[in-house]
Short mmCIF file of C-alpha atoms and ligand atoms in Angstrom, two decimals:
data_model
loop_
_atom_site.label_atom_id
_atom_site.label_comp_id
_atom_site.label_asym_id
_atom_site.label_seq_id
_atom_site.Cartn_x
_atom_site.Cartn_y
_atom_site.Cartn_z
CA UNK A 1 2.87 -11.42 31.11
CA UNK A 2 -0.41 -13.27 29.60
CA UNK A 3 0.66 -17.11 30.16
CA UNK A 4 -0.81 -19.48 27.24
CA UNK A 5 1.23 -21.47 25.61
CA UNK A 6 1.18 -21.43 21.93
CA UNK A 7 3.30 -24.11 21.14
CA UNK A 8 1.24 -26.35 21.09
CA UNK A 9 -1.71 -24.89 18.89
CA UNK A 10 -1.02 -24.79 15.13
CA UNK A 11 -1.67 -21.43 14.03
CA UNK A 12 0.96 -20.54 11.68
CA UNK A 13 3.07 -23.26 8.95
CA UNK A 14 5.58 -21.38 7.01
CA UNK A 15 7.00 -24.43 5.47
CA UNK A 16 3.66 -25.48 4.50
CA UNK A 17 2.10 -21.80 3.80
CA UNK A 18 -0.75 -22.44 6.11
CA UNK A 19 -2.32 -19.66 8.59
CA UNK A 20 -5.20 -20.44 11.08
CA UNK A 21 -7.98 -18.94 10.78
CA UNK A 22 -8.44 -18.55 14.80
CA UNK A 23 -5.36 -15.73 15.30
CA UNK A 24 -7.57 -13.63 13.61
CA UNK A 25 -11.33 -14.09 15.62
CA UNK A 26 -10.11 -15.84 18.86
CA UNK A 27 -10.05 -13.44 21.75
CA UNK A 28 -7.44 -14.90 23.76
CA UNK A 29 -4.67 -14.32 20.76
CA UNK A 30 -6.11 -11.05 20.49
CA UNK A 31 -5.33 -10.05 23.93
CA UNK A 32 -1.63 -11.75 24.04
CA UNK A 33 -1.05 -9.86 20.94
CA UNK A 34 -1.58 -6.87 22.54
CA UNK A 35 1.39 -8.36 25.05
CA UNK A 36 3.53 -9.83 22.69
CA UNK A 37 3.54 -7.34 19.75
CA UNK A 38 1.94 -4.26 20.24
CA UNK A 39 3.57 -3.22 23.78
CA UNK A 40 7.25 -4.84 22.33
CA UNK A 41 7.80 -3.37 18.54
CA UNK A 42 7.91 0.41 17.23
CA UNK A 43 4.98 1.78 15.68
CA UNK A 44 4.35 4.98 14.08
CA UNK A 45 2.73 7.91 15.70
CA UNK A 46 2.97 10.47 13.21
CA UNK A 47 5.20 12.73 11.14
CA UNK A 48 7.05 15.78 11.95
CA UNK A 49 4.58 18.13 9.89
CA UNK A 50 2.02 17.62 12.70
CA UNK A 51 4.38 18.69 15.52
CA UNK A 52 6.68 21.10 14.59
CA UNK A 53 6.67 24.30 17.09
CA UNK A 54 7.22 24.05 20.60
CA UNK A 55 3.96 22.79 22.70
CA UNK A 56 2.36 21.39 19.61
CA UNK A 57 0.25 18.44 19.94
CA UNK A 58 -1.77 15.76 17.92
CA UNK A 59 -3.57 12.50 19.61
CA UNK A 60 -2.24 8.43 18.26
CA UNK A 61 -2.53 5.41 18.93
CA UNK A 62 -0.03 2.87 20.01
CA UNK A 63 -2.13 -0.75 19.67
CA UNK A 64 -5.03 -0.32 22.10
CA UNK A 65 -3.70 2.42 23.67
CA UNK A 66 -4.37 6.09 23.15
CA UNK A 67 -1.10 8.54 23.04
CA UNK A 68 -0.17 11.80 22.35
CA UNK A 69 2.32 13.34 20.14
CA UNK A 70 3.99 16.44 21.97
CA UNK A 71 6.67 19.09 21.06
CA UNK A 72 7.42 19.89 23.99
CA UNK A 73 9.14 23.82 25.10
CA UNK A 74 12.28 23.13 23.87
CA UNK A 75 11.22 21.21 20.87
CA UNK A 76 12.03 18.05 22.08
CA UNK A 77 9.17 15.53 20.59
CA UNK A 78 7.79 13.00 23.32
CA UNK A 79 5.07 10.14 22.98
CA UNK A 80 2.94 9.72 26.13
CA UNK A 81 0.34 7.66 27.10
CA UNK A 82 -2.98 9.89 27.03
CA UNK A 83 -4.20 8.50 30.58
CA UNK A 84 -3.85 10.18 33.97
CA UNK A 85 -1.88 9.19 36.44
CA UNK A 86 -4.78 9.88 39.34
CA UNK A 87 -7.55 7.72 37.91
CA UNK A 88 -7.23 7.55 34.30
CA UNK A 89 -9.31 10.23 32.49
CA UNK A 90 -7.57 11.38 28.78
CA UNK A 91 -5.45 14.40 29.67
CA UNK A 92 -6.13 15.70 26.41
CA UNK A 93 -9.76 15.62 24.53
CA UNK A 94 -8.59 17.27 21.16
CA UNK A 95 -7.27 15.36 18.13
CA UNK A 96 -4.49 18.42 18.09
CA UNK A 97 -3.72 21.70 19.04
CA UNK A 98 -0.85 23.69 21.00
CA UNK A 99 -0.78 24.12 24.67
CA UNK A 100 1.60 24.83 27.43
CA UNK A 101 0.27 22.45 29.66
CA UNK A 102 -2.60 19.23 30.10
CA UNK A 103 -4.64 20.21 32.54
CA UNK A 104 -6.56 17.03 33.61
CA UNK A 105 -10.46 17.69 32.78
CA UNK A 106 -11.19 15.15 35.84
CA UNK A 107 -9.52 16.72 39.01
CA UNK A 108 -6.96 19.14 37.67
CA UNK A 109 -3.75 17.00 38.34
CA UNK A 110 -1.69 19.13 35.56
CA UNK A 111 1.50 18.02 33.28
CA UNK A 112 3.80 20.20 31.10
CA UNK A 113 5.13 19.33 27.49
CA UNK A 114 7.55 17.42 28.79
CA UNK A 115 5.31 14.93 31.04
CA UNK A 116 5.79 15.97 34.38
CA UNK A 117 3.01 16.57 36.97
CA UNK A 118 2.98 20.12 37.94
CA UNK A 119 0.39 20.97 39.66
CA UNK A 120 -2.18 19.40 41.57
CA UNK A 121 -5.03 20.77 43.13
CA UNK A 122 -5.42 20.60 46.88
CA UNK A 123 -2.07 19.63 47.34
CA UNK A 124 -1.61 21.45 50.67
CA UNK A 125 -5.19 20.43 51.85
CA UNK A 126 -5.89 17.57 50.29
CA UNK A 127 -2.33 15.33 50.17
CA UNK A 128 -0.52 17.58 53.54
CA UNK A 129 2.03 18.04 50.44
CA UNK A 130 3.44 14.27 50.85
CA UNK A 131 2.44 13.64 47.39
CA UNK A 132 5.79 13.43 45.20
CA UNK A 133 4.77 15.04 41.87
CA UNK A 134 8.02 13.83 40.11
CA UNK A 135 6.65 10.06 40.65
CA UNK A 136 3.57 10.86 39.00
CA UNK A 137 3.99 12.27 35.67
CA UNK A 138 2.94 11.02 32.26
CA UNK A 139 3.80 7.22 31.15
CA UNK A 140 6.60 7.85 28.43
CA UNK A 141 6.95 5.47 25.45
CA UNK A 142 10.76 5.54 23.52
CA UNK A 143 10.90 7.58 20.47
CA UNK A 144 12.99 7.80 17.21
CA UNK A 145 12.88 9.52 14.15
CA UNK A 146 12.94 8.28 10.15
CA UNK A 147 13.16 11.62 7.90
CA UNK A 148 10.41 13.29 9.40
CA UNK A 149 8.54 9.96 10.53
CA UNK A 150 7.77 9.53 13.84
CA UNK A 151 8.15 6.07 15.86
CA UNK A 152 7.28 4.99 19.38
CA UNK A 153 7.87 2.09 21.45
CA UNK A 154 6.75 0.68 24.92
CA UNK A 155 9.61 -1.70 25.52
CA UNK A 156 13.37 -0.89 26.49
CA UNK A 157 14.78 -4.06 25.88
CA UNK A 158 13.81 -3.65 21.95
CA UNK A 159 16.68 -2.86 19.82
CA UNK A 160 16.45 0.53 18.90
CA UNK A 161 14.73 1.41 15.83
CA UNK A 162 17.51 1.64 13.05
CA UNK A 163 18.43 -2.04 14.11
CA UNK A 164 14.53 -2.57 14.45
CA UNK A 165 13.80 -1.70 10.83
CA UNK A 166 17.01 -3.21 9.44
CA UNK A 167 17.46 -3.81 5.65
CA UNK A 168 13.78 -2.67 5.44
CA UNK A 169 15.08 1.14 6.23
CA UNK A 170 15.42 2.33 3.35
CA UNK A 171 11.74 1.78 2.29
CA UNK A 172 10.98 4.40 5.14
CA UNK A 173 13.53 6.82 3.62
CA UNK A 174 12.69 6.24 0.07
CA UNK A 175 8.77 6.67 0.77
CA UNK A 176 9.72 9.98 2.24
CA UNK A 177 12.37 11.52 -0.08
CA UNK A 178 10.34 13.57 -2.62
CA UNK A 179 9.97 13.33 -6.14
CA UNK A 180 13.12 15.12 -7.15
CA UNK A 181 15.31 12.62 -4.31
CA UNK A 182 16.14 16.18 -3.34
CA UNK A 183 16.25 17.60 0.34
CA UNK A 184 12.61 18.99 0.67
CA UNK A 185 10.58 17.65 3.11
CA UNK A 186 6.91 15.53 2.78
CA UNK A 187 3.67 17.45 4.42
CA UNK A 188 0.48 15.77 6.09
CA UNK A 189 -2.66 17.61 4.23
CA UNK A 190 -6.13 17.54 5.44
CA UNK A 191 -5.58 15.75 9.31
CA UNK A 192 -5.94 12.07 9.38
CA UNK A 193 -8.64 10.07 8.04
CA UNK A 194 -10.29 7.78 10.71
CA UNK A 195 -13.02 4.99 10.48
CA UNK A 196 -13.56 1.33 11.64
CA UNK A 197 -13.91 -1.85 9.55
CA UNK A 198 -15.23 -5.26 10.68
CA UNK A 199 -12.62 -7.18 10.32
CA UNK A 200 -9.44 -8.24 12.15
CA UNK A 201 -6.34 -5.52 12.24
CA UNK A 202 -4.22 -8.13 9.91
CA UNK A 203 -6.04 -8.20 7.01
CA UNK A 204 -4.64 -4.73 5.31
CA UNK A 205 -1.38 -5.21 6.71
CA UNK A 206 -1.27 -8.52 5.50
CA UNK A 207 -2.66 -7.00 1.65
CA UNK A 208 -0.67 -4.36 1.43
CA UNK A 209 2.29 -5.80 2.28
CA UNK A 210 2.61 -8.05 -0.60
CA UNK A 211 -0.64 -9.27 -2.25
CA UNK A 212 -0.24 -8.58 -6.10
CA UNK A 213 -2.55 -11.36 -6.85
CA UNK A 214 -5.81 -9.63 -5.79
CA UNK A 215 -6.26 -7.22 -8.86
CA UNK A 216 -9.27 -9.14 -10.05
CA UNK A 217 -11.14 -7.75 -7.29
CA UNK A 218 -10.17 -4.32 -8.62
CA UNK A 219 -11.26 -4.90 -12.24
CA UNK A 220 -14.66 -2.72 -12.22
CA UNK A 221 -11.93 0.01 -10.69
CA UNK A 222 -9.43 -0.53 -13.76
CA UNK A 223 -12.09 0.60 -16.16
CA UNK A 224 -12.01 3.92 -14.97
CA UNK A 225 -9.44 6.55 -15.32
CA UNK A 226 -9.20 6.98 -11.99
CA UNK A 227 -5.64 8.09 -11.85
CA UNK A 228 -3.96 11.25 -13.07
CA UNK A 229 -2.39 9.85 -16.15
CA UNK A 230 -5.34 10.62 -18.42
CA UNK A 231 -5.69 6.39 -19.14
CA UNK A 232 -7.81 3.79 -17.98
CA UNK A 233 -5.94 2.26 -14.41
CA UNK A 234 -5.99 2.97 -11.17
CA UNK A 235 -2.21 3.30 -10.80
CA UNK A 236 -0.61 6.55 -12.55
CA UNK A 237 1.80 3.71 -13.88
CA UNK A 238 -0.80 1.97 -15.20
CA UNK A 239 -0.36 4.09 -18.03
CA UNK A 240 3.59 3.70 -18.85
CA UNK A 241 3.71 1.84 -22.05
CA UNK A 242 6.73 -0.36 -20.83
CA UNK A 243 6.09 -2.90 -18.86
CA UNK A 244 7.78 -3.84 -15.68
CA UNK A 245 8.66 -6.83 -13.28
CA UNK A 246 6.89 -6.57 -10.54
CA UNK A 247 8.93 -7.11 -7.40
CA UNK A 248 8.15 -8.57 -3.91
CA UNK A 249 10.80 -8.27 -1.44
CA UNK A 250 10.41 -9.87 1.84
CA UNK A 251 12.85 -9.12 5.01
CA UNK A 252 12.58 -13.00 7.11
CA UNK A 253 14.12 -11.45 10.36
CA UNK A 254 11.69 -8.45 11.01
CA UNK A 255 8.46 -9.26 9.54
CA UNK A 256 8.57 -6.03 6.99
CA UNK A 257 8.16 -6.28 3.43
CA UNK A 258 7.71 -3.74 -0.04
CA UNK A 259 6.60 -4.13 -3.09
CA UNK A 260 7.77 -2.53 -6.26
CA UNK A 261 8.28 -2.44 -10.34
CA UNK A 262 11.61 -2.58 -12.15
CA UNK A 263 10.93 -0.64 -15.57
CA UNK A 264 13.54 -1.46 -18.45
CA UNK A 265 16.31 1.37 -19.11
CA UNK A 266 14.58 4.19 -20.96
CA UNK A 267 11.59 3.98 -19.83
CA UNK A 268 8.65 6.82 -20.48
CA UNK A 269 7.96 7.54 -16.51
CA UNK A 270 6.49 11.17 -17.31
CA UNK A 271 3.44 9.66 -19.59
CA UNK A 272 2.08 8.48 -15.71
CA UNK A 273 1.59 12.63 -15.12
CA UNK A 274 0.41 13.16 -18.99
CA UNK A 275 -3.17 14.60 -18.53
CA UNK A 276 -2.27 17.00 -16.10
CA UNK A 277 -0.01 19.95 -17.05
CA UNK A 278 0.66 20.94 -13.75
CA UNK A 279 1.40 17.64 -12.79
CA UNK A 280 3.45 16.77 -15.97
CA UNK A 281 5.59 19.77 -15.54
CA UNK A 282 6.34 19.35 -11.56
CA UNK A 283 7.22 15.29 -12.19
CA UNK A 284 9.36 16.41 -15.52
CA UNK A 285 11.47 18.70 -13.15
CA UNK A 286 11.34 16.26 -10.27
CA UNK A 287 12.19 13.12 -12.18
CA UNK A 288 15.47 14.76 -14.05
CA UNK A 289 16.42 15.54 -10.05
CA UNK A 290 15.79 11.74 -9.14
CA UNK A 291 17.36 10.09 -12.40
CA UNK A 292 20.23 12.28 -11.72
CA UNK A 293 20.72 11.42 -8.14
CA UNK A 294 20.00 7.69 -8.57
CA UNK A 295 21.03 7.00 -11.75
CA UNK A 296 20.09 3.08 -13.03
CA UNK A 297 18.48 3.15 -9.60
CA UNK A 298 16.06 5.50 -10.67
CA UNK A 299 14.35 2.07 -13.07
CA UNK A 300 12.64 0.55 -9.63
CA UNK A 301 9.73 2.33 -8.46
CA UNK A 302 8.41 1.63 -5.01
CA UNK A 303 4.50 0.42 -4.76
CA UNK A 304 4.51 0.33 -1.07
CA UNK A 305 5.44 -2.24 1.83
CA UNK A 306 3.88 -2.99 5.66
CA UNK A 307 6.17 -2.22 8.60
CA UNK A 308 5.59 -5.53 10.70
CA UNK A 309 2.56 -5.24 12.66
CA UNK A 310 0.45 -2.61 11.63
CA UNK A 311 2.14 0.67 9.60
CA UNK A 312 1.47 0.40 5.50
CA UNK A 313 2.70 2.79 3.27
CA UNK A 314 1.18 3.16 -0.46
CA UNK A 315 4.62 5.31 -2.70
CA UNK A 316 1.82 6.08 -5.45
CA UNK A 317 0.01 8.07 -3.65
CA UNK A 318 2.19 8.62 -0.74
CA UNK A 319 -0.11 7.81 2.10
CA UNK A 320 0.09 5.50 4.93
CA UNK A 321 -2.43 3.62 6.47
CA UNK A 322 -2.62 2.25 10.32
CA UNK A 323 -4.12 -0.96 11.00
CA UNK A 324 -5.30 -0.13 14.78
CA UNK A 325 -6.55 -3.47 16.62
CA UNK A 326 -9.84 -2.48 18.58
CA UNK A 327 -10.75 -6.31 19.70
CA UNK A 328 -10.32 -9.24 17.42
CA UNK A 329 -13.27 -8.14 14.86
CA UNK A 330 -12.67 -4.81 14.45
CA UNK A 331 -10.17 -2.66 13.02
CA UNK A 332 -9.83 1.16 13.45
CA UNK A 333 -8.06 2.55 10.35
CA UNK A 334 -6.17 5.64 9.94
CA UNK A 335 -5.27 7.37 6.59
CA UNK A 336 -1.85 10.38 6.40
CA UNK A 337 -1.88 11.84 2.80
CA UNK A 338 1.12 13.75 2.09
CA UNK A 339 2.47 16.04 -0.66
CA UNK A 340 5.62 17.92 -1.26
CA UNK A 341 5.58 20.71 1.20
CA UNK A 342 7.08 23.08 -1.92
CA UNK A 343 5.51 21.57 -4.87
CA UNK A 344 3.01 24.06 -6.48
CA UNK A 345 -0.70 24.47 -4.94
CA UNK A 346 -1.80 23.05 -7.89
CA UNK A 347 0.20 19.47 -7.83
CA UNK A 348 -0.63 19.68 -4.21
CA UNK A 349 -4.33 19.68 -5.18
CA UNK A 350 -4.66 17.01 -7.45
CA UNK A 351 -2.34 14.68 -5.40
CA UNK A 352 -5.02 14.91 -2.82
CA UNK A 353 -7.90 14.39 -5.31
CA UNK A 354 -6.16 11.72 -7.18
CA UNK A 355 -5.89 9.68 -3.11
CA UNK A 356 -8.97 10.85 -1.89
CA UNK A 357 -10.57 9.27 -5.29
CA UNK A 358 -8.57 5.91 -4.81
CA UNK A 359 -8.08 5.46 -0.64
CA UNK A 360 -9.67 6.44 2.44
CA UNK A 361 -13.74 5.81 3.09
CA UNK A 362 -14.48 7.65 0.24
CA UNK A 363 -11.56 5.60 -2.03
CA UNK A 364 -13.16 3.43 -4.85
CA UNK A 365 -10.22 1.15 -5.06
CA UNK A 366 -9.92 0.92 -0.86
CA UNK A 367 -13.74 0.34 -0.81
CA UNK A 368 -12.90 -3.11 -2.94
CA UNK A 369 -10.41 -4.03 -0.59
CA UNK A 370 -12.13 -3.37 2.55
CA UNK A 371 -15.41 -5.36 1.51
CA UNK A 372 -13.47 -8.45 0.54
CA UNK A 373 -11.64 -8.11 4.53
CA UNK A 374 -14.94 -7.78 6.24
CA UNK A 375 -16.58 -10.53 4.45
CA UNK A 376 -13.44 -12.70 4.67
CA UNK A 377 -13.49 -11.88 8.32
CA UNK A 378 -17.31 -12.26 8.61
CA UNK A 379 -17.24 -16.06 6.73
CA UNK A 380 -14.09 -16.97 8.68
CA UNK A 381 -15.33 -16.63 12.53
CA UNK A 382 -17.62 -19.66 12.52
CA UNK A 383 -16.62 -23.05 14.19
CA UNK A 384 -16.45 -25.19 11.22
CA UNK A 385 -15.08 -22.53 8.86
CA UNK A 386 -11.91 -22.26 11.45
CA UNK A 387 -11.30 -25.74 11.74
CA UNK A 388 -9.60 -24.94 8.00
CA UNK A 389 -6.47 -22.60 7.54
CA UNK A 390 -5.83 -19.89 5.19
CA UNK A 391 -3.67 -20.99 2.63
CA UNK A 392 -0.47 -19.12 1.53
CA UNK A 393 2.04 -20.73 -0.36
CA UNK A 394 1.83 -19.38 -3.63
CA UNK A 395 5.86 -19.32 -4.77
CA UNK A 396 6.59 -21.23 -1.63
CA UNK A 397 10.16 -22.69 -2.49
CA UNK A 398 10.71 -20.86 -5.26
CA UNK A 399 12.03 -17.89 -3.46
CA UNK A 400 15.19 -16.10 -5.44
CA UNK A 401 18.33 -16.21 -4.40
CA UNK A 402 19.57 -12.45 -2.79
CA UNK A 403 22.33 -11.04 -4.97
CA UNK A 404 19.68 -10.74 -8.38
CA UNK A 405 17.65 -8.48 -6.86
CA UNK A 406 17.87 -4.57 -7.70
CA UNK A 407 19.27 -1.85 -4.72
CA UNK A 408 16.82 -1.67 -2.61
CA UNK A 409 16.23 -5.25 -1.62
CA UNK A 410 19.50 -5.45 -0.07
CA UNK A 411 18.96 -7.62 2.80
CA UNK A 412 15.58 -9.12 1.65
CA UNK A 413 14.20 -12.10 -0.79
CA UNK A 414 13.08 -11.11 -3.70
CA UNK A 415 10.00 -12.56 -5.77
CA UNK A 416 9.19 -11.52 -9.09
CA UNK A 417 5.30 -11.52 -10.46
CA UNK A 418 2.36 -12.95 -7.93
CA UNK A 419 3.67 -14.56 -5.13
CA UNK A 420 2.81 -14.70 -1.19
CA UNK A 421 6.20 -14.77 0.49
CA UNK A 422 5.54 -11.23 2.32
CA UNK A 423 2.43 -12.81 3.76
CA UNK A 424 4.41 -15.53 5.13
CA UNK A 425 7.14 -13.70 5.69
CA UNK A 426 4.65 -11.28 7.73
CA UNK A 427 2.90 -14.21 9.44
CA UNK A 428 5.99 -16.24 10.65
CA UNK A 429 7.20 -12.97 12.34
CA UNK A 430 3.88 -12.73 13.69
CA UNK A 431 4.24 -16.65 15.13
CA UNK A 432 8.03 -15.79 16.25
CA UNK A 433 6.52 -12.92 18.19
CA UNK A 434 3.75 -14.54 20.07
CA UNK A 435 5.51 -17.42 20.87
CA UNK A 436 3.79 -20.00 18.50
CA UNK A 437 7.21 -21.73 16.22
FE1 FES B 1 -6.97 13.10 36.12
FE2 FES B 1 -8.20 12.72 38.42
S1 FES B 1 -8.24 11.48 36.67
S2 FES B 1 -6.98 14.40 37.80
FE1 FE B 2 -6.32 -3.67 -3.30
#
């Protein structure tokens, strides 16, 4: 175990709302994150779309570490750590695929789907067969499932992930239940998007997992009618005439937070599909299944949320981003779109236009985001500019009482408008982890 002491440093003040700016440039808190968080708590790997017959396969990332996704012969999933046992090399070089076997491209040491060394060459010659193969197969992380998501963990003593997620569960479900809340499943289109940002790992997690305050920097965005209702917005609810309350909801014991809008009763949810017939007709079908099965519930739409410390999903566009750490300054993202595996081709298509036009490298809306992170990051590494903390206390004290909030918060706070109690929320967790209240 890394030994500084962070007791003594002050790095994060959730009574006063204050964050230093060193956790995220200073190397040394970089590295015992990678200690303290990324090798204790579950992350996500994937989703069950990429994996689903027997030897399928498809790379991750757990932290620093590279792992792979397997299905293994019996169609058991495992998550392993994509390293050799002998001396290291990546078992497997492809981003996905289906095999039978890993066959090491160093020396040939040789693992099956479910991990275990198998064959080695020279094993007669070479090791007088004293070499015990069942010692040397594949490090295994833990792994649970979430309808269809996939989650991984390094650490035994963590409590598993149900207990892990806690209140915050049913974000996880409800991001992916499909539109009609019926039993269909989601689907990954078009692989995983993957590119690097300067800036530290925390800043999207930290955005997306409650910052309604930043829409100014999204105002050029707003002029366009960037989303499939046919109106200027970025949002498809942009363009429902009611207006909601928006809602953060922040979970104090686990670090995890959403973010949604609670419409009033009758409100006109189909005018978000309007310019698109296709579209209009799928959500008209899919919304009477929802408003059926949730009744009043049906009034709070999810936004998104960040899974404490790196997973962020986005409910509007059903995608999820990973905030991979890759050194203190820079940040390897990675984009899943999915649509409803038996919606028509047609809905399919323009719900991966419609993300591909707002997220991703290519995302006008992401591309605002990401160049106020790197040049946050980029004006925050110097040594005068982190003598001076972030500041974070917008609603601080004002927090509402649980019991007001609608069904899903159950379990959380709830704040209604701008507020930054998920940040805090997210960076005391952060400060519980590492060792630094
Ligand atoms: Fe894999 Fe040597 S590093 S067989
Ligand atoms: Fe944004």
């Amino acid at each position: 175990m890394d030994p500084i002491d962070l007791k003594t440093r002050p790095l994060v003040d959730p009574q006063r709302g204050l964050v230093s700016r060193e956790i995220f440039v200073d190397p040394q808190l970089y590295a015992a994150e990678q200690e303290r968080i990324f090798a204790t708590q579950w992350l996500f790997v994937g989703h069950v779309s990429q994996v689903r017959r027997p030897g399928d396969f498809v790379v991750s990332r757990m932290g620093e570490e590279p792992v792979l996704l397997v299905c293994d012969v019996d169609g058991a999933l495992h998550v392993f750590l994509n390293s050799c046992r002998h001396r290291g090399m990546q078992v497997c070089r492809y981003d996905q695929g289906n095999a039978t076997e890993f066959a090491c491209p160093y020396h040939g040491w040789t693992f099956d789907t479910k991990g275990r060394l198998a064959a080695v060459p020279a094993l007669r010659e070479g090791y007088f067969s004293e070499l015990e193969l069942a010692q040397w197969g594949l490090v295994e992380a833990r792994v649970a499932q979430i309808k269809g998501s996939i989650w991984a963990c390094w650490d035994a003593a963590t409590p598993d992930l149900d207990q892990w997620l806690g209140d915050a569960r049913i974000w996880i479900e409800e991001f992916f239940t499909v539109p009609d809340a019926g039993a269909g499943e989601l689907e990954l289109i078009a692989g995983v998007q993957k590119w690097t940002l300067p800036c530290n790992w925390k800043f999207g997690a930290e955005n997306f997992s409650g910052d309604n305050y930043h829409n100014v920097s999204h105002a050029s965005v707003d002029q366009l009618a960037l989303s499939p209702s046919g109106k200027a917005g970025r949002h498809q609810y942009d363009a429902i005439p009611q207006k909601p309350v928006l809602q953060n909801i922040a979970y104090a014991s686990t670090g995890h937070s959403g973010r949604g809008a609670l419409y009033p009763p009758g409100f006109d949810f189909l005018s978000a599909y309007a310019a698109v017939p296709e579209l209009h007709a799928y959500y008209q079908r899919a919304y009477a299944g929802r408003e059926a099965q949730l009744g009043e519930r049906a009034r709070f739409v999810p936004h998104g949320g960040t899974i404490f410390p790196n997973m962020s999903f986005s409910n509007g566009r059903t995608s999820i981003a990973l905030w991979h750490p890759v050194g203190p300054e820079t940040c390897e993202v990675w984009r899943y779109y999915f649509v409803p595996q038996h919606a028509p081709d047609a809905v399919k298509d323009h719900l991966r236009r419609y993300v591909i036009r707002y997220q991703g490298p290519s995302g006008l809306t992401e591309e605002d985001d990401m160049e106020n992170w790197n040049l946050a990051h980029r004006a925050s590494r110097g040594t005068i500019a982190r003598r001076h903390p972030y500041h974070m206390a917008m609603g601080l004290g004002h927090e509402m009482a649980t019991g007001s909030e609608p069904w899903i918060a159950r379990g959380g706070t709830v704040m209604e408008g701008v507020s930054e109690q998920n940040q805090r929320g997210y960076y005391r967790r952060w400060a519980e982890l590492m060792g630094a209240l």
